[in-house]
């Protein structure tokens, strides 16, 4: 009870005075630093001496020196003030310092965006925040990303939606033209004039497994709305393997140009225009309100944005350069601001 009674008499300002007086070893200099007066600081020092049972500062020649107990109290007082600043100092006091941070981030991401995205994100993360760990969850039909965000199991979800969930915060990363990826000897390449909507819909398609049970995926959702349907011959949760399937078959992969262009550079596949007029694919990052104000989570969102912006810029064709995988239709970061859903 005696200890509790003593604690009841201690104010945070007294701790600040204690730390400043010991650091400055002068009541007058401490008063200037605290924006106070010498008589006021002297009165507070008397209270501190009574509370701790020690003079704290003593005369030594023309100056003052801290007692051994005062030196012991200096670091605990400083730590208490730092914790108080974190608790009550607002977002600025809780600023995220990537170079020294030690924590883990968890994201859920599809591999539809760009096969280089996650490797580039990991590289940037380890370069700028070497002691921060990253845990990546796959978006699949079995993964409830809304629940994971609400429960704090992940800080960020990255993927593409025709209409993103309305209850989450979002920022659009970029929009991309919908194209088809086919084998180099596919009829769509050999006879481009005959590659029309009827032949496209009748072709055998490879498609990703939907992100949640009952979903159709953005391509088939749009076709359904137009009263159209295609024949999906292969569904796979491994979207990164779809180009290899395409290269050895007559399958058609319908997705964004940026994704397709990466594989057209090194596989026997070609990017061809899609004869059905799809709207651009829009890729977003989504997050829950629980992490909206977090400096660390905001830093992560900005890192994702910058990585995507760099990949999109690299994919843009150089002036005068011709490319079968022309990326000029990319619409980078037009709506990249963080919007409250």
Tab-separated table of C-alpha atoms in Angstrom:
chain	number	residue	atom	x	y	z
A	1	UNK	CA	0.000	0.000	0.000
A	2	UNK	CA	2.876	2.357	0.757
A	3	UNK	CA	4.219	1.836	-2.750
A	4	UNK	CA	0.822	2.526	-4.310
A	5	UNK	CA	0.520	5.688	-2.238
A	6	UNK	CA	3.905	6.892	-3.486
A	7	UNK	CA	2.981	6.159	-7.101
A	8	UNK	CA	-0.207	8.159	-6.704
A	9	UNK	CA	1.913	11.234	-6.048
A	10	UNK	CA	3.994	10.908	-9.214
A	11	UNK	CA	3.006	12.835	-12.340
A	12	UNK	CA	4.496	12.336	-15.791
A	13	UNK	CA	5.753	15.922	-15.689
A	14	UNK	CA	7.777	15.055	-12.580
A	15	UNK	CA	9.455	12.211	-14.477
A	16	UNK	CA	10.262	14.633	-17.277
A	17	UNK	CA	11.745	17.098	-14.782
A	18	UNK	CA	13.773	14.311	-13.176
A	19	UNK	CA	15.220	13.233	-16.525
A	20	UNK	CA	15.961	16.800	-17.660
A	21	UNK	CA	17.556	17.949	-14.397
A	22	UNK	CA	19.819	14.901	-14.226
A	23	UNK	CA	20.760	15.247	-17.905
A	24	UNK	CA	21.456	18.983	-17.727
A	25	UNK	CA	22.929	18.891	-14.181
A	26	UNK	CA	21.598	22.390	-13.739
A	27	UNK	CA	18.242	23.671	-12.502
A	28	UNK	CA	18.458	26.838	-14.608
A	29	UNK	CA	19.319	24.970	-17.840
A	30	UNK	CA	16.606	22.416	-17.112
A	31	UNK	CA	14.080	25.241	-16.643
A	32	UNK	CA	15.009	26.701	-20.050
A	33	UNK	CA	14.713	23.318	-21.765
A	34	UNK	CA	11.388	22.589	-20.107
A	35	UNK	CA	9.989	26.031	-20.902
A	36	UNK	CA	9.492	26.627	-17.195
A	37	UNK	CA	10.962	28.871	-14.504
A	38	UNK	CA	13.839	28.195	-12.130
A	39	UNK	CA	11.689	28.499	-8.989
A	40	UNK	CA	9.137	26.033	-10.415
A	41	UNK	CA	11.809	23.464	-11.330
A	42	UNK	CA	13.482	23.913	-7.938
A	43	UNK	CA	10.141	23.161	-6.235
A	44	UNK	CA	9.669	20.065	-8.400
A	45	UNK	CA	13.211	18.914	-7.606
A	46	UNK	CA	12.434	19.202	-3.891
A	47	UNK	CA	9.377	16.983	-4.401
A	48	UNK	CA	11.497	14.448	-6.289
A	49	UNK	CA	14.138	14.404	-3.540
A	50	UNK	CA	11.428	13.701	-1.002
A	51	UNK	CA	9.844	10.936	-3.116
A	52	UNK	CA	13.070	9.028	-3.857
A	53	UNK	CA	14.861	9.828	-0.594
A	54	UNK	CA	17.987	11.085	-2.356
A	55	UNK	CA	19.425	14.558	-3.136
A	56	UNK	CA	19.787	13.575	-6.846
A	57	UNK	CA	22.010	16.612	-7.611
A	58	UNK	CA	24.797	17.807	-5.310
A	59	UNK	CA	27.327	20.612	-5.453
A	60	UNK	CA	30.757	19.850	-6.887
A	61	UNK	CA	32.961	22.939	-7.151
A	62	UNK	CA	31.170	25.521	-9.263
A	63	UNK	CA	28.731	23.026	-10.762
A	64	UNK	CA	26.401	20.160	-9.874
A	65	UNK	CA	26.840	16.401	-10.273
A	66	UNK	CA	24.314	13.577	-10.243
A	67	UNK	CA	24.348	11.164	-7.333
A	68	UNK	CA	24.816	7.438	-8.021
A	69	UNK	CA	21.073	6.882	-7.538
A	70	UNK	CA	20.266	9.701	-9.963
A	71	UNK	CA	22.483	8.050	-12.573
A	72	UNK	CA	20.632	4.757	-12.027
A	73	UNK	CA	17.279	6.492	-12.474
A	74	UNK	CA	18.229	8.282	-15.694
A	75	UNK	CA	17.616	5.376	-18.091
A	76	UNK	CA	14.358	4.135	-16.491
A	77	UNK	CA	13.034	7.710	-16.578
A	78	UNK	CA	13.988	8.040	-20.252
A	79	UNK	CA	12.335	4.728	-21.085
A	80	UNK	CA	9.155	5.736	-19.298
A	81	UNK	CA	9.031	8.993	-21.258
A	82	UNK	CA	9.555	7.132	-24.560
A	83	UNK	CA	6.692	4.768	-23.744
A	84	UNK	CA	4.500	7.713	-22.827
A	85	UNK	CA	5.305	9.385	-26.157
A	86	UNK	CA	4.323	6.185	-27.967
A	87	UNK	CA	1.065	5.948	-26.047
A	88	UNK	CA	-0.008	9.568	-26.216
A	89	UNK	CA	2.162	11.279	-28.818
A	90	UNK	CA	0.026	10.448	-31.867
A	91	UNK	CA	1.095	8.811	-35.120
A	92	UNK	CA	4.264	10.885	-35.363
A	93	UNK	CA	5.583	9.403	-32.134
A	94	UNK	CA	4.867	5.907	-33.452
A	95	UNK	CA	6.574	6.460	-36.795
A	96	UNK	CA	7.811	3.292	-38.467
A	97	UNK	CA	11.583	3.174	-38.990
A	98	UNK	CA	12.225	0.417	-41.562
A	99	UNK	CA	16.000	0.358	-41.145
A	100	UNK	CA	15.728	-0.608	-37.463
A	101	UNK	CA	12.280	-2.221	-37.239
A	102	UNK	CA	11.970	-5.809	-36.047
A	103	UNK	CA	8.562	-7.247	-36.829
A	104	UNK	CA	6.648	-9.424	-39.279
A	105	UNK	CA	4.254	-8.482	-42.064
A	106	UNK	CA	1.655	-10.858	-43.450
A	107	UNK	CA	0.078	-10.388	-46.856
A	108	UNK	CA	-2.256	-12.439	-49.021
A	109	UNK	CA	-1.601	-12.097	-52.740
A	110	UNK	CA	-2.559	-13.704	-56.010
A	111	UNK	CA	0.113	-14.428	-58.623
A	112	UNK	CA	-2.030	-12.947	-61.418
A	113	UNK	CA	-0.526	-9.465	-61.234
A	114	UNK	CA	3.013	-10.088	-62.473
A	115	UNK	CA	5.303	-13.092	-61.869
A	116	UNK	CA	8.025	-10.610	-60.926
A	117	UNK	CA	5.922	-8.790	-58.321
A	118	UNK	CA	6.472	-10.922	-55.210
A	119	UNK	CA	10.224	-11.446	-55.876
A	120	UNK	CA	10.618	-7.694	-56.401
A	121	UNK	CA	8.634	-6.931	-53.238
A	122	UNK	CA	10.777	-9.294	-51.154
A	123	UNK	CA	13.971	-7.781	-52.571
A	124	UNK	CA	12.873	-4.216	-51.745
A	125	UNK	CA	11.691	-5.249	-48.290
A	126	UNK	CA	15.001	-6.884	-47.359
A	127	UNK	CA	16.923	-3.941	-48.799
A	128	UNK	CA	15.051	-1.260	-46.865
A	129	UNK	CA	13.932	-3.198	-43.774
A	130	UNK	CA	16.498	-5.980	-43.281
A	131	UNK	CA	15.134	-7.173	-39.926
A	132	UNK	CA	11.497	-7.325	-41.022
A	133	UNK	CA	10.023	-10.711	-41.947
A	134	UNK	CA	7.341	-11.347	-44.571
A	135	UNK	CA	4.752	-14.124	-44.554
A	136	UNK	CA	2.878	-14.625	-47.845
A	137	UNK	CA	-0.522	-16.330	-47.995
A	138	UNK	CA	-1.987	-17.558	-51.284
A	139	UNK	CA	-5.407	-16.287	-52.330
A	140	UNK	CA	-7.557	-19.325	-53.017
A	141	UNK	CA	-11.131	-20.515	-52.759
A	142	UNK	CA	-10.376	-21.912	-49.316
A	143	UNK	CA	-8.909	-18.660	-47.976
A	144	UNK	CA	-11.328	-16.168	-46.428
A	145	UNK	CA	-9.307	-12.996	-46.916
A	146	UNK	CA	-12.018	-10.723	-45.502
A	147	UNK	CA	-12.053	-12.628	-42.245
A	148	UNK	CA	-8.241	-12.747	-42.182
A	149	UNK	CA	-8.083	-8.957	-42.525
A	150	UNK	CA	-10.763	-8.395	-39.879
A	151	UNK	CA	-9.002	-10.707	-37.403
A	152	UNK	CA	-5.576	-9.154	-38.014
A	153	UNK	CA	-4.159	-12.357	-39.517
A	154	UNK	CA	-2.891	-10.373	-42.510
A	155	UNK	CA	-2.239	-6.665	-42.989
A	156	UNK	CA	-2.813	-6.526	-46.738
A	157	UNK	CA	-4.539	-8.398	-49.583
A	158	UNK	CA	-3.417	-7.875	-53.190
A	159	UNK	CA	-5.377	-9.051	-56.213
A	160	UNK	CA	-7.850	-8.090	-58.933
A	161	UNK	CA	-11.621	-7.681	-58.685
A	162	UNK	CA	-14.361	-6.351	-60.940
A	163	UNK	CA	-15.904	-4.801	-57.819
A	164	UNK	CA	-13.685	-4.845	-54.690
A	165	UNK	CA	-15.427	-5.564	-51.367
A	166	UNK	CA	-17.147	-2.418	-50.183
A	167	UNK	CA	-16.370	-2.763	-46.476
A	168	UNK	CA	-12.576	-2.547	-46.893
A	169	UNK	CA	-10.136	0.258	-47.550
A	170	UNK	CA	-8.540	0.053	-50.979
A	171	UNK	CA	-6.031	1.603	-53.340
A	172	UNK	CA	-5.863	0.753	-57.021
A	173	UNK	CA	-2.386	-0.298	-58.087
A	174	UNK	CA	-2.862	-0.283	-61.868
A	175	UNK	CA	-5.208	-1.317	-64.662
A	176	UNK	CA	-4.213	-3.562	-67.546
A	177	UNK	CA	-5.632	-4.552	-70.923
A	178	UNK	CA	-7.141	-8.042	-71.142
A	179	UNK	CA	-5.386	-10.146	-73.782
A	180	UNK	CA	-4.979	-13.820	-74.680
A	181	UNK	CA	-1.868	-15.917	-74.305
A	182	UNK	CA	-1.647	-18.830	-76.756
A	183	UNK	CA	0.957	-21.218	-78.119
A	184	UNK	CA	3.205	-19.874	-80.870
A	185	UNK	CA	1.510	-22.127	-83.457
A	186	UNK	CA	-2.042	-21.572	-82.210
A	187	UNK	CA	-4.635	-20.772	-84.917
A	188	UNK	CA	-5.108	-17.338	-83.356
A	189	UNK	CA	-1.493	-16.614	-84.321
A	190	UNK	CA	-1.508	-18.383	-87.688
A	191	UNK	CA	-4.878	-17.008	-88.819
A	192	UNK	CA	-5.421	-13.754	-86.911
A	193	UNK	CA	-8.217	-12.635	-89.220
A	194	UNK	CA	-10.296	-15.642	-88.205
A	195	UNK	CA	-9.768	-15.109	-84.457
A	196	UNK	CA	-13.190	-13.747	-83.592
A	197	UNK	CA	-15.468	-13.851	-80.566
A	198	UNK	CA	-17.187	-17.060	-81.694
A	199	UNK	CA	-13.902	-18.959	-82.050
A	200	UNK	CA	-12.613	-17.462	-78.808
A	201	UNK	CA	-15.626	-18.691	-76.814
A	202	UNK	CA	-15.485	-22.142	-78.446
A	203	UNK	CA	-11.765	-22.596	-77.734
A	204	UNK	CA	-10.460	-24.570	-74.742
A	205	UNK	CA	-9.501	-22.226	-71.927
A	206	UNK	CA	-7.337	-22.486	-68.823
A	207	UNK	CA	-8.570	-20.421	-65.873
A	208	UNK	CA	-7.581	-19.882	-62.239
A	209	UNK	CA	-9.493	-21.386	-59.370
A	210	UNK	CA	-11.936	-18.726	-58.058
A	211	UNK	CA	-10.980	-16.801	-54.942
A	212	UNK	CA	-14.015	-18.018	-52.999
A	213	UNK	CA	-16.565	-20.817	-53.380
A	214	UNK	CA	-19.262	-20.060	-55.938
A	215	UNK	CA	-17.279	-17.254	-57.568
A	216	UNK	CA	-16.757	-17.240	-61.309
A	217	UNK	CA	-13.639	-15.094	-61.603
A	218	UNK	CA	-13.472	-11.652	-63.197
A	219	UNK	CA	-13.360	-12.949	-66.797
A	220	UNK	CA	-16.354	-15.247	-66.445
A	221	UNK	CA	-18.295	-12.749	-64.337
A	222	UNK	CA	-18.063	-10.289	-67.211
A	223	UNK	CA	-19.005	-12.925	-69.808
A	224	UNK	CA	-22.000	-13.957	-67.690
A	225	UNK	CA	-23.179	-10.341	-67.577
A	226	UNK	CA	-23.038	-10.265	-71.396
A	227	UNK	CA	-24.948	-13.543	-71.726
A	228	UNK	CA	-21.809	-15.320	-72.970
A	229	UNK	CA	-19.853	-18.338	-71.793
A	230	UNK	CA	-16.583	-20.045	-72.677
A	231	UNK	CA	-15.373	-23.598	-72.343
A	232	UNK	CA	-12.980	-23.940	-69.437
A	233	UNK	CA	-11.028	-27.144	-70.039
A	234	UNK	CA	-8.530	-26.658	-67.187
A	235	UNK	CA	-8.888	-24.948	-63.817
A	236	UNK	CA	-5.726	-24.539	-61.794
A	237	UNK	CA	-4.807	-22.867	-58.499
A	238	UNK	CA	-1.258	-22.487	-59.864
A	239	UNK	CA	-1.676	-19.522	-62.163
A	240	UNK	CA	2.060	-19.238	-62.731
A	241	UNK	CA	2.036	-22.653	-64.436
A	242	UNK	CA	-0.727	-21.726	-66.886
A	243	UNK	CA	1.673	-20.276	-69.511
A	244	UNK	CA	3.576	-23.585	-69.560
A	245	UNK	CA	0.288	-25.408	-70.130
A	246	UNK	CA	-0.564	-22.979	-72.924
A	247	UNK	CA	2.817	-23.461	-74.628
A	248	UNK	CA	2.212	-27.211	-75.007
A	249	UNK	CA	-1.460	-27.222	-75.981
A	250	UNK	CA	-4.270	-25.352	-77.705
A	251	UNK	CA	-5.385	-23.809	-74.421
A	252	UNK	CA	-6.119	-20.078	-74.223
A	253	UNK	CA	-5.223	-18.017	-71.169
A	254	UNK	CA	-7.139	-14.744	-70.783
A	255	UNK	CA	-5.560	-12.245	-68.412
A	256	UNK	CA	-3.628	-8.972	-68.209
A	257	UNK	CA	-1.019	-7.993	-70.765
A	258	UNK	CA	1.713	-7.402	-68.175
A	259	UNK	CA	1.471	-10.978	-66.890
A	260	UNK	CA	1.449	-12.438	-70.402
A	261	UNK	CA	4.347	-10.289	-71.598
A	262	UNK	CA	6.709	-11.807	-69.013
A	263	UNK	CA	6.196	-15.286	-70.480
A	264	UNK	CA	6.178	-14.209	-74.130
A	265	UNK	CA	9.809	-13.223	-73.600
A	266	UNK	CA	10.962	-16.761	-72.774
A	267	UNK	CA	8.351	-19.361	-73.819
A	268	UNK	CA	6.967	-20.456	-77.182
A	269	UNK	CA	3.819	-18.415	-76.615
A	270	UNK	CA	2.333	-15.298	-78.157
A	271	UNK	CA	0.174	-12.452	-76.900
A	272	UNK	CA	-2.854	-11.844	-79.123
A	273	UNK	CA	-5.739	-9.437	-78.854
A	274	UNK	CA	-8.869	-10.743	-77.189
A	275	UNK	CA	-11.816	-10.630	-79.628
A	276	UNK	CA	-14.247	-10.014	-76.735
A	277	UNK	CA	-14.092	-6.423	-75.486
A	278	UNK	CA	-13.323	-6.868	-71.788
A	279	UNK	CA	-12.908	-3.868	-69.475
A	280	UNK	CA	-9.378	-3.387	-68.132
A	281	UNK	CA	-8.299	-5.614	-65.259
A	282	UNK	CA	-7.904	-3.493	-62.143
A	283	UNK	CA	-5.497	-4.623	-59.434
A	284	UNK	CA	-5.934	-3.401	-55.880
A	285	UNK	CA	-4.490	-3.633	-52.424
A	286	UNK	CA	-7.122	-3.991	-49.709
A	287	UNK	CA	-6.864	-3.541	-45.947
A	288	UNK	CA	-9.065	-3.398	-42.888
A	289	UNK	CA	-9.868	-0.371	-40.767
A	290	UNK	CA	-7.913	-1.919	-37.867
A	291	UNK	CA	-4.596	-1.252	-39.690
A	292	UNK	CA	-5.628	1.895	-41.561
A	293	UNK	CA	-3.811	4.286	-39.194
A	294	UNK	CA	-0.831	2.035	-38.456
A	295	UNK	CA	2.453	3.687	-39.576
A	296	UNK	CA	3.988	0.250	-40.220
A	297	UNK	CA	1.050	-0.923	-42.328
A	298	UNK	CA	0.996	2.357	-44.228
A	299	UNK	CA	4.710	1.949	-44.976
A	300	UNK	CA	4.013	-1.547	-46.320
A	301	UNK	CA	1.239	-0.242	-48.582
A	302	UNK	CA	3.535	2.453	-49.927
A	303	UNK	CA	6.240	-0.136	-50.565
A	304	UNK	CA	3.790	-2.299	-52.538
A	305	UNK	CA	2.713	0.739	-54.549
A	306	UNK	CA	6.289	1.704	-55.373
A	307	UNK	CA	7.241	-1.847	-56.400
A	308	UNK	CA	4.246	-2.091	-58.739
A	309	UNK	CA	4.970	1.330	-60.165
A	310	UNK	CA	8.534	0.233	-60.948
A	311	UNK	CA	7.400	-2.969	-62.664
A	312	UNK	CA	4.840	-1.119	-64.773
A	313	UNK	CA	7.446	1.460	-65.789
A	314	UNK	CA	9.874	-1.302	-66.833
A	315	UNK	CA	7.174	-2.904	-68.981
A	316	UNK	CA	6.421	0.276	-70.906
A	317	UNK	CA	7.878	0.038	-74.446
A	318	UNK	CA	10.802	2.302	-75.238
A	319	UNK	CA	10.092	5.060	-77.789
A	320	UNK	CA	10.333	3.602	-81.285
A	321	UNK	CA	10.643	0.040	-80.021
A	322	UNK	CA	8.329	-2.640	-81.406
A	323	UNK	CA	7.213	-5.511	-79.227
A	324	UNK	CA	4.711	-8.322	-79.662
A	325	UNK	CA	3.946	-7.876	-75.977
A	326	UNK	CA	3.318	-4.134	-76.200
A	327	UNK	CA	2.549	-2.816	-72.711
A	328	UNK	CA	1.394	0.619	-73.806
A	329	UNK	CA	-2.123	-0.144	-72.573
A	330	UNK	CA	-1.032	-0.255	-68.922
A	331	UNK	CA	-2.692	2.410	-66.789
A	332	UNK	CA	-0.411	2.788	-63.784
A	333	UNK	CA	-1.465	4.225	-60.468
A	334	UNK	CA	-4.141	6.619	-61.626
A	335	UNK	CA	-6.155	5.880	-58.483
A	336	UNK	CA	-3.287	4.924	-56.199
A	337	UNK	CA	-4.400	7.169	-53.358
A	338	UNK	CA	-5.742	5.370	-50.333
A	339	UNK	CA	-9.513	5.526	-50.411
A	340	UNK	CA	-11.820	4.678	-47.538
A	341	UNK	CA	-14.322	2.114	-48.694
